[in-house]
Short mmCIF file of C-alpha atoms in Angstrom, two decimals:
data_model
loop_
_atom_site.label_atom_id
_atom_site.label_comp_id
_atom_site.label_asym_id
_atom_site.label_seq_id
_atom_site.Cartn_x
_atom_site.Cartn_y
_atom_site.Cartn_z
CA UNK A 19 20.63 -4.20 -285.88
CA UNK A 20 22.09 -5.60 -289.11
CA UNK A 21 22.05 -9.37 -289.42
CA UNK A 22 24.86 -11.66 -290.33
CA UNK A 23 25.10 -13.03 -293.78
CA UNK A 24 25.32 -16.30 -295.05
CA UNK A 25 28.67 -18.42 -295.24
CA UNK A 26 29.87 -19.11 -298.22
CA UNK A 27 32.29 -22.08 -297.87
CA UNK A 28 32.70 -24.17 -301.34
CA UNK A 29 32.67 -22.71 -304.75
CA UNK A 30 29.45 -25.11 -305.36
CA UNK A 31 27.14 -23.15 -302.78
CA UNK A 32 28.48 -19.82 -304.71
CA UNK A 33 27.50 -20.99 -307.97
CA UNK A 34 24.09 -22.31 -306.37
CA UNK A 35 23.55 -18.54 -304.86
CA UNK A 36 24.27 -17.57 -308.12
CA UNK A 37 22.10 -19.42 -309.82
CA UNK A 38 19.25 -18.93 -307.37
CA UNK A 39 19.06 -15.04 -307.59
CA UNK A 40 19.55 -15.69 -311.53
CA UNK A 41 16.35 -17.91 -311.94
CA UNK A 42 14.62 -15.55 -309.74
CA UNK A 43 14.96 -12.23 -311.70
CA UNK A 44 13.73 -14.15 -314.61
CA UNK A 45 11.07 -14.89 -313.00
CA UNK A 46 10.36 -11.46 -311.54
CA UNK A 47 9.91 -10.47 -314.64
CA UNK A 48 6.29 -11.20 -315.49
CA UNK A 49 4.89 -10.74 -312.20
CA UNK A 50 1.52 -10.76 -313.93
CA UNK A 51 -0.01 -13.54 -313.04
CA UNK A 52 -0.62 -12.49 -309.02
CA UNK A 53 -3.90 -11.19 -308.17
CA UNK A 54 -4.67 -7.83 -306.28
CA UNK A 55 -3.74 -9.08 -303.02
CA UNK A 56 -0.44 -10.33 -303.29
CA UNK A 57 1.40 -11.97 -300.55
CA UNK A 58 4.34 -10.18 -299.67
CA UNK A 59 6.60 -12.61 -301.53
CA UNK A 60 5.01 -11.44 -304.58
CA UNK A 61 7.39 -9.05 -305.75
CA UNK A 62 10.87 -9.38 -304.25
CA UNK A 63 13.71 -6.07 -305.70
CA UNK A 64 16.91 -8.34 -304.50
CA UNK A 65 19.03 -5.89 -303.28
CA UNK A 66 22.62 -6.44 -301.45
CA UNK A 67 22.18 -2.99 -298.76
CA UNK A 68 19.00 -2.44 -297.81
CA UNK A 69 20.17 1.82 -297.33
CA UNK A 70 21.01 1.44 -301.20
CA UNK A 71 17.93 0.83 -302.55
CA UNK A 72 17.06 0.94 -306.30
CA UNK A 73 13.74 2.63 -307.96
CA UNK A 74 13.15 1.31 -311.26
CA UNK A 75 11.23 3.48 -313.69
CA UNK A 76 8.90 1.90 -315.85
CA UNK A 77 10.22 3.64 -318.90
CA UNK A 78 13.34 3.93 -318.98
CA UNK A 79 13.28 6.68 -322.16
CA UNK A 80 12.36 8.96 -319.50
CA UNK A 81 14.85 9.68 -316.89
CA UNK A 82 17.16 12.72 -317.53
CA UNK A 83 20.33 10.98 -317.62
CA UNK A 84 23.29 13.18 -316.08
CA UNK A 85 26.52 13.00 -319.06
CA UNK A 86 28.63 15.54 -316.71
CA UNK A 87 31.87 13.68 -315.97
CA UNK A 88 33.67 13.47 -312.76
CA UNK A 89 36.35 11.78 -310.60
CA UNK A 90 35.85 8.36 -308.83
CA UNK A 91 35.43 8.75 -305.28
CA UNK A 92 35.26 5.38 -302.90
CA UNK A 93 35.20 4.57 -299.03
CA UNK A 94 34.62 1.10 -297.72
CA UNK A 95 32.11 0.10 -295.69
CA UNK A 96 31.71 -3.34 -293.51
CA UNK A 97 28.47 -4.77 -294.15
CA UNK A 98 28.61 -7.75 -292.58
CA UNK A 99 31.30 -9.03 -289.30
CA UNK A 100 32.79 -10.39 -287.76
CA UNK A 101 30.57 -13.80 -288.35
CA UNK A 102 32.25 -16.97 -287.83
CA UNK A 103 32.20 -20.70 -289.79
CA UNK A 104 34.01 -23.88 -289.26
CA UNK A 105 33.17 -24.02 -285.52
CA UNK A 106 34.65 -20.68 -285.19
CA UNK A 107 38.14 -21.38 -286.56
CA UNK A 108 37.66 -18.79 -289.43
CA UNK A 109 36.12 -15.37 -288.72
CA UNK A 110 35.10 -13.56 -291.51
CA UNK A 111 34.25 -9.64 -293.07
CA UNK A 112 32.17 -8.74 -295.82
CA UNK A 113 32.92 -5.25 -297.11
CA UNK A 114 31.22 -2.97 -299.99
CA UNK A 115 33.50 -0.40 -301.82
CA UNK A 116 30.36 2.60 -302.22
CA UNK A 117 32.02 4.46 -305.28
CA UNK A 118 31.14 8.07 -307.03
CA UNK A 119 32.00 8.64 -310.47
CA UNK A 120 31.19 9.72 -313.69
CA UNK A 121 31.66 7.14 -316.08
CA UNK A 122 31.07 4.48 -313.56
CA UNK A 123 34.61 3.63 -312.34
CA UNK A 124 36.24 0.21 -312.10
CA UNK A 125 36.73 -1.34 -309.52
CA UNK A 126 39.76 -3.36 -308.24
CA UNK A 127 40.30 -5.44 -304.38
CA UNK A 128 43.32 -6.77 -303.26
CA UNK A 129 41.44 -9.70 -301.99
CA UNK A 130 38.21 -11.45 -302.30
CA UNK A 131 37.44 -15.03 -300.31
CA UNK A 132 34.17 -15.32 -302.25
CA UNK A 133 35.56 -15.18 -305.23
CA UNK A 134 33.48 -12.77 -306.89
CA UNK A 135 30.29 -14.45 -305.51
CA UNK A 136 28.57 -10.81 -303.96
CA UNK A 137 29.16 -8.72 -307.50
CA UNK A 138 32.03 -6.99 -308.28
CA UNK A 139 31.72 -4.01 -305.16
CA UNK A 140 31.48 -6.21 -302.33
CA UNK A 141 34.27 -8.72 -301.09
CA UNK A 142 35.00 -11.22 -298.42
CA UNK A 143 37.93 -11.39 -296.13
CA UNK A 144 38.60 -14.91 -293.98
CA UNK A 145 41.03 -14.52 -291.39
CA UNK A 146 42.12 -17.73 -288.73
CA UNK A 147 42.74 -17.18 -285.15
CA UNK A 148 45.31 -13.67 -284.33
CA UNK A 149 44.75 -12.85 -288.25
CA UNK A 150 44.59 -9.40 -289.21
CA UNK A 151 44.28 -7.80 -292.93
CA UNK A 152 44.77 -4.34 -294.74
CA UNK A 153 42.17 -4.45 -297.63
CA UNK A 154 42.43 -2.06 -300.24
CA UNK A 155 40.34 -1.00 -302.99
CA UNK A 156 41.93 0.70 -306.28
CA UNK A 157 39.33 2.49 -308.85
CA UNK A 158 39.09 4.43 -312.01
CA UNK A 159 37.82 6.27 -314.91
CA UNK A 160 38.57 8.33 -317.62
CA UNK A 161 38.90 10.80 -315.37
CA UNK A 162 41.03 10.17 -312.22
CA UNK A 163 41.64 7.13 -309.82
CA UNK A 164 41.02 6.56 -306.13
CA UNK A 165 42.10 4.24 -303.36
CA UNK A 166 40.45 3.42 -300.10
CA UNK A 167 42.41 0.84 -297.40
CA UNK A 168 40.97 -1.18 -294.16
CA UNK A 169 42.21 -2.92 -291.72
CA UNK A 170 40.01 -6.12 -290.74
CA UNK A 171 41.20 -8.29 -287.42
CA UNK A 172 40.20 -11.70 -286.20
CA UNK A 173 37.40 -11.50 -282.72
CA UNK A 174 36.75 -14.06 -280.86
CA UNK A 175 33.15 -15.09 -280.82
CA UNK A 176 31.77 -14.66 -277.59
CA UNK A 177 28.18 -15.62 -278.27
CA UNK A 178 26.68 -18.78 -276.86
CA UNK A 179 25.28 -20.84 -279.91
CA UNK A 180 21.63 -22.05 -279.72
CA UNK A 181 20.16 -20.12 -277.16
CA UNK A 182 17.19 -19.95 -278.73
CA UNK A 183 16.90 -23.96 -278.12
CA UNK A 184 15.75 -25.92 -275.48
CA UNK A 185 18.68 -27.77 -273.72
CA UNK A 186 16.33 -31.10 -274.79
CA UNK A 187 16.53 -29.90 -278.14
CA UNK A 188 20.19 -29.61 -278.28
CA UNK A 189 20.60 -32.84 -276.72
CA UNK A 190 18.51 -34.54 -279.09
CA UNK A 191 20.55 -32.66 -281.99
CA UNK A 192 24.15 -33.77 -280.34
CA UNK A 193 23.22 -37.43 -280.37
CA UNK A 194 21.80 -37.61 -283.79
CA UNK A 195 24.17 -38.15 -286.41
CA UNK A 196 23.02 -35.65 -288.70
CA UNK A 197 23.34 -36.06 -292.67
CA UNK A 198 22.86 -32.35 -293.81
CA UNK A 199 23.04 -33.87 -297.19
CA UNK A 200 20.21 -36.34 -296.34
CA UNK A 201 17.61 -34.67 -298.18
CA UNK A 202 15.01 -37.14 -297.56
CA UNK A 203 14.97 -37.69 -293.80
CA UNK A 204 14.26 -33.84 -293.10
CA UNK A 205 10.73 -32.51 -292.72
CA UNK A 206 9.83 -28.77 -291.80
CA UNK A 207 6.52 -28.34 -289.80
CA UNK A 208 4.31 -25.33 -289.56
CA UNK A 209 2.01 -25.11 -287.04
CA UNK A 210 -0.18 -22.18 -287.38
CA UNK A 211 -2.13 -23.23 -284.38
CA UNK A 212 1.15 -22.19 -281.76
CA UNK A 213 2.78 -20.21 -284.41
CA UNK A 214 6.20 -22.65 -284.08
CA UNK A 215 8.29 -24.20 -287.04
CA UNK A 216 10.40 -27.35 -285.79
CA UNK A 217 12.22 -28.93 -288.22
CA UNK A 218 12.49 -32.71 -287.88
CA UNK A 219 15.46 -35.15 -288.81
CA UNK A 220 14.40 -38.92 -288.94
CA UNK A 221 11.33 -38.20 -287.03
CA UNK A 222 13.28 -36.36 -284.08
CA UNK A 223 12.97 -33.17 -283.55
CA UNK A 224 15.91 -30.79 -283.83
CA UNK A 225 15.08 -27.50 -283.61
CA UNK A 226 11.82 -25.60 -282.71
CA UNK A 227 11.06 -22.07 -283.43
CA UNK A 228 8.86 -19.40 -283.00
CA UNK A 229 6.73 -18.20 -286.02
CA UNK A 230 4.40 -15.78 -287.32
CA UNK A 231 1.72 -16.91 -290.09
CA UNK A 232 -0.05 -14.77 -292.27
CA UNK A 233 -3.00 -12.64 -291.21
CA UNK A 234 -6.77 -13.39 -291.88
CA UNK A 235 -7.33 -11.51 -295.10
CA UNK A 236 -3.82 -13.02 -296.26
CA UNK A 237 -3.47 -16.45 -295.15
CA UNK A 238 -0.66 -18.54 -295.22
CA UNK A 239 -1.57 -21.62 -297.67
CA UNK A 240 -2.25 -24.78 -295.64
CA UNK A 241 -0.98 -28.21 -297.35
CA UNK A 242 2.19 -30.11 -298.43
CA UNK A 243 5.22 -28.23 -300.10
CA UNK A 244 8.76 -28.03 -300.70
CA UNK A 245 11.57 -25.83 -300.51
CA UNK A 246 13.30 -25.00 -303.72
CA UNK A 247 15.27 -21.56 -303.20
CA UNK A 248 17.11 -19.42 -301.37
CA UNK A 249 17.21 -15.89 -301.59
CA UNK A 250 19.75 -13.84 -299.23
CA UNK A 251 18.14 -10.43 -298.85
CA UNK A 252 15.08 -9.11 -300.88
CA UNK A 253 13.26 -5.93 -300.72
CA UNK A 254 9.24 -5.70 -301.41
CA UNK A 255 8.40 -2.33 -302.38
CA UNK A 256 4.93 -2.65 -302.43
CA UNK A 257 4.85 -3.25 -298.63
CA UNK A 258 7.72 -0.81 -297.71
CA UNK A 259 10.16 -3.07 -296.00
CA UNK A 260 12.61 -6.31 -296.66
CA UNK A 261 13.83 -9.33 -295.21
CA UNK A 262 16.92 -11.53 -294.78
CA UNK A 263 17.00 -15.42 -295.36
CA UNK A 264 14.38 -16.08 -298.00
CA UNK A 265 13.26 -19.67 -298.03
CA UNK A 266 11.00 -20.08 -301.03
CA UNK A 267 7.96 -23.15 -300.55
CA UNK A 268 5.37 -22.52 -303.15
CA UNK A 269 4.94 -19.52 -305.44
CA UNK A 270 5.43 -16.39 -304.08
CA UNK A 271 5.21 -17.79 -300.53
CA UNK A 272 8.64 -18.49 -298.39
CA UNK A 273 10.08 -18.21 -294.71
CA UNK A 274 12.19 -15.15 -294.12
CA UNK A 275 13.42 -13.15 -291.13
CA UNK A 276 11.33 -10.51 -289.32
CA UNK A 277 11.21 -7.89 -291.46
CA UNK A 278 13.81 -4.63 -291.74
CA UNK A 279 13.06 -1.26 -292.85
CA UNK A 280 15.07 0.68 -295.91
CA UNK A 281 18.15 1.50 -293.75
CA UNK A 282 18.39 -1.90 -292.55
CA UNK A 283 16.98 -1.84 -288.74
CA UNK A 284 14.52 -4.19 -287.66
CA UNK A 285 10.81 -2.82 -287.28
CA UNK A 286 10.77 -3.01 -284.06
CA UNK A 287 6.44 -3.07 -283.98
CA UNK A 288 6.70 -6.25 -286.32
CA UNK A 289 9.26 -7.96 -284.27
CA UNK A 290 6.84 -7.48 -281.86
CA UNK A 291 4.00 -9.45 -282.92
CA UNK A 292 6.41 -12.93 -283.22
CA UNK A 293 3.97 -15.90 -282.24
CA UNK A 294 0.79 -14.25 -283.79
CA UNK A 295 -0.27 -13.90 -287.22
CA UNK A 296 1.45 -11.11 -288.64
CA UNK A 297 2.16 -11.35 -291.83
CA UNK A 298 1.24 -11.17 -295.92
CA UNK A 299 1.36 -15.23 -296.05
CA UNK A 300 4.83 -16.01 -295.58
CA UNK A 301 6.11 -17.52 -292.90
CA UNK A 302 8.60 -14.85 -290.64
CA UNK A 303 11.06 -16.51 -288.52
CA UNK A 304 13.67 -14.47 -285.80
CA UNK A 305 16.38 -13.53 -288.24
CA UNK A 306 19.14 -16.22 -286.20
CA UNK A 307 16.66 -18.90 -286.65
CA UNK A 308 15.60 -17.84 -290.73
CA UNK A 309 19.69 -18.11 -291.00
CA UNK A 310 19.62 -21.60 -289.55
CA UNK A 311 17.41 -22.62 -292.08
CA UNK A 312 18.34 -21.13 -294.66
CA UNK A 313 22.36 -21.77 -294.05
CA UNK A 314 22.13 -25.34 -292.67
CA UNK A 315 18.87 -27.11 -294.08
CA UNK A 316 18.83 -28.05 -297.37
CA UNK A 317 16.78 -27.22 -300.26
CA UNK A 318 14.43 -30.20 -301.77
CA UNK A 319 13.37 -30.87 -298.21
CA UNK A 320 9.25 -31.83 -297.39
CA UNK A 321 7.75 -28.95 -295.52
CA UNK A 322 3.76 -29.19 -293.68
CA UNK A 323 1.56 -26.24 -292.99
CA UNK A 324 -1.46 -27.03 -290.74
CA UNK A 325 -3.71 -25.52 -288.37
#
């Protein structure tokens, strides 16, 4: 199972992704100050496709680079649809053009709804209601060209929203008037007593979700915090396995989906343990409820941890 991504609909959330991941790398970069237990957040390799994951070699002097020069090859793959925004009126594609090539080749779309905001091999198609779309993807080198075409269609969505929630909860949601710009009035609470996060809006309670905490020999800290990134998908070497939906509350702690192994599948044994301490000290959520919060709550917003 391969979770949804995030929607990206104004060219100011784009450039705050962008930013995000930016400030991150930096500071990813002196990871030094972590002791010898890290929390899992400790060291996050953000990634786009899990199967496409990067080693980095600490000296870079020593790889055997290969000069031999060849013809771009390319085939595109969906990563992520059909997902759906603006109470379903738009359904939407993400696609990655996976290229071969020898010098790397360029890489030209006939269309991108993101505008550039997932890199320059992976694009976004929107299509309305009875929409459908041919995409195709040009490249070249020095040494040939290729082309690769898709054809994308609207769905329907299907899927009942909020199942997870209580039909009290959703109640209480619909007859709030809900300010998702209304930074103030929000408050995230972790209980690691019941292993729940419920996220509160003017002192009513909105949504409630199951949790896992961190283990005994890697607590999650206890005290007052809040959020101030967002990370879409990250990969932690050190512990073999990534995560979708990064929420970042204090250091290298943050709430994230359950976590995914290198080809992208859910580890089905870690799923498992949902509603028990499981974890390195973040906070792991069901990946549809780490995408609520991370698409729909707001960043600056007070978050508890408690027993």
């Amino acid at each position: 199972m391969k979770p949804p991504q995030k929607q990206e609909s104004t060219q100011e959330q784009s450039t705050e992704k962008n930013k995000d991941i930016s400030e991150y790398r930096e500071e990813s970069k002196t990871p030094t100050s972590y002791q010898d237990s890290e929390p899992e957040g400790a060291y996050l390799e953000i990634i786009e496709d899990p199967a496409n994951e990067e080693i980095v070699d600490d000296d870079p002097l020593e790889k055997d680079y290969d000069n031999t020069l060849s013809k771009p090859g390319v085939s595109l793959q969906i990563i992520l649809g059909p997902e759906y925004a603006q109470e379903n009126s738009v359904c939407y594609w993400r696609i990655k053009a996976v290229v071969s090539g020898n010098p790397a080749p360029e890489i030209k779309f006939s269309r991108d709804d993101s505008n550039g905001s997932w890199g320059p091999d992976i694009v976004q198609v929107n299509l309305s209601e009875g929409q459908s779309y041919t995409l195709i993807c040009d490249i070249k080198n020095s040494e040939g060209s290729a082309s690769s075409s898709l054809t994308l269609g609207w769905i329907e969505n299907k899927e009942v929203p909020d199942s997870g929630q209580s039909q009290s909860q959703q109640s209480e949601q619909d007859s709030l008037q809900i300010d998702y710009q209304d930074v103030a009035n929000f408050k995230i609470d972790v209980n690691l007593s019941t292993q729940r996060v419920t996220v509160y809006y003017k002192d009513s309670a909105i949504k409630s979700m199951v949790c896992s905490g961190g283990l005994p020999q890697s607590p999650t800290p206890i005290g007052n915090f809040t959020t101030y990134q967002k990370i879409y998908y990250a990969w932690v070497a050190k512990y073999n396995q990534g995560a979708y939906y990064w929420t970042r509350f204090y250091g290298s702690y943050l709430i994230h989906s359950v976590p995914f192994d290198k080809n992208g599948n859910i580890i089905s044994e870690e799923y498992a343990k949902l509603g028990s301490p499981a974890s390195h000290g973040c906070v792991r959520l069901e990946v549809e409820d780490a995408k609520w919060l991370y698409e729909v709550i707001p960043l600056g917003v007070s978050l508890v941890i408690h027993n």
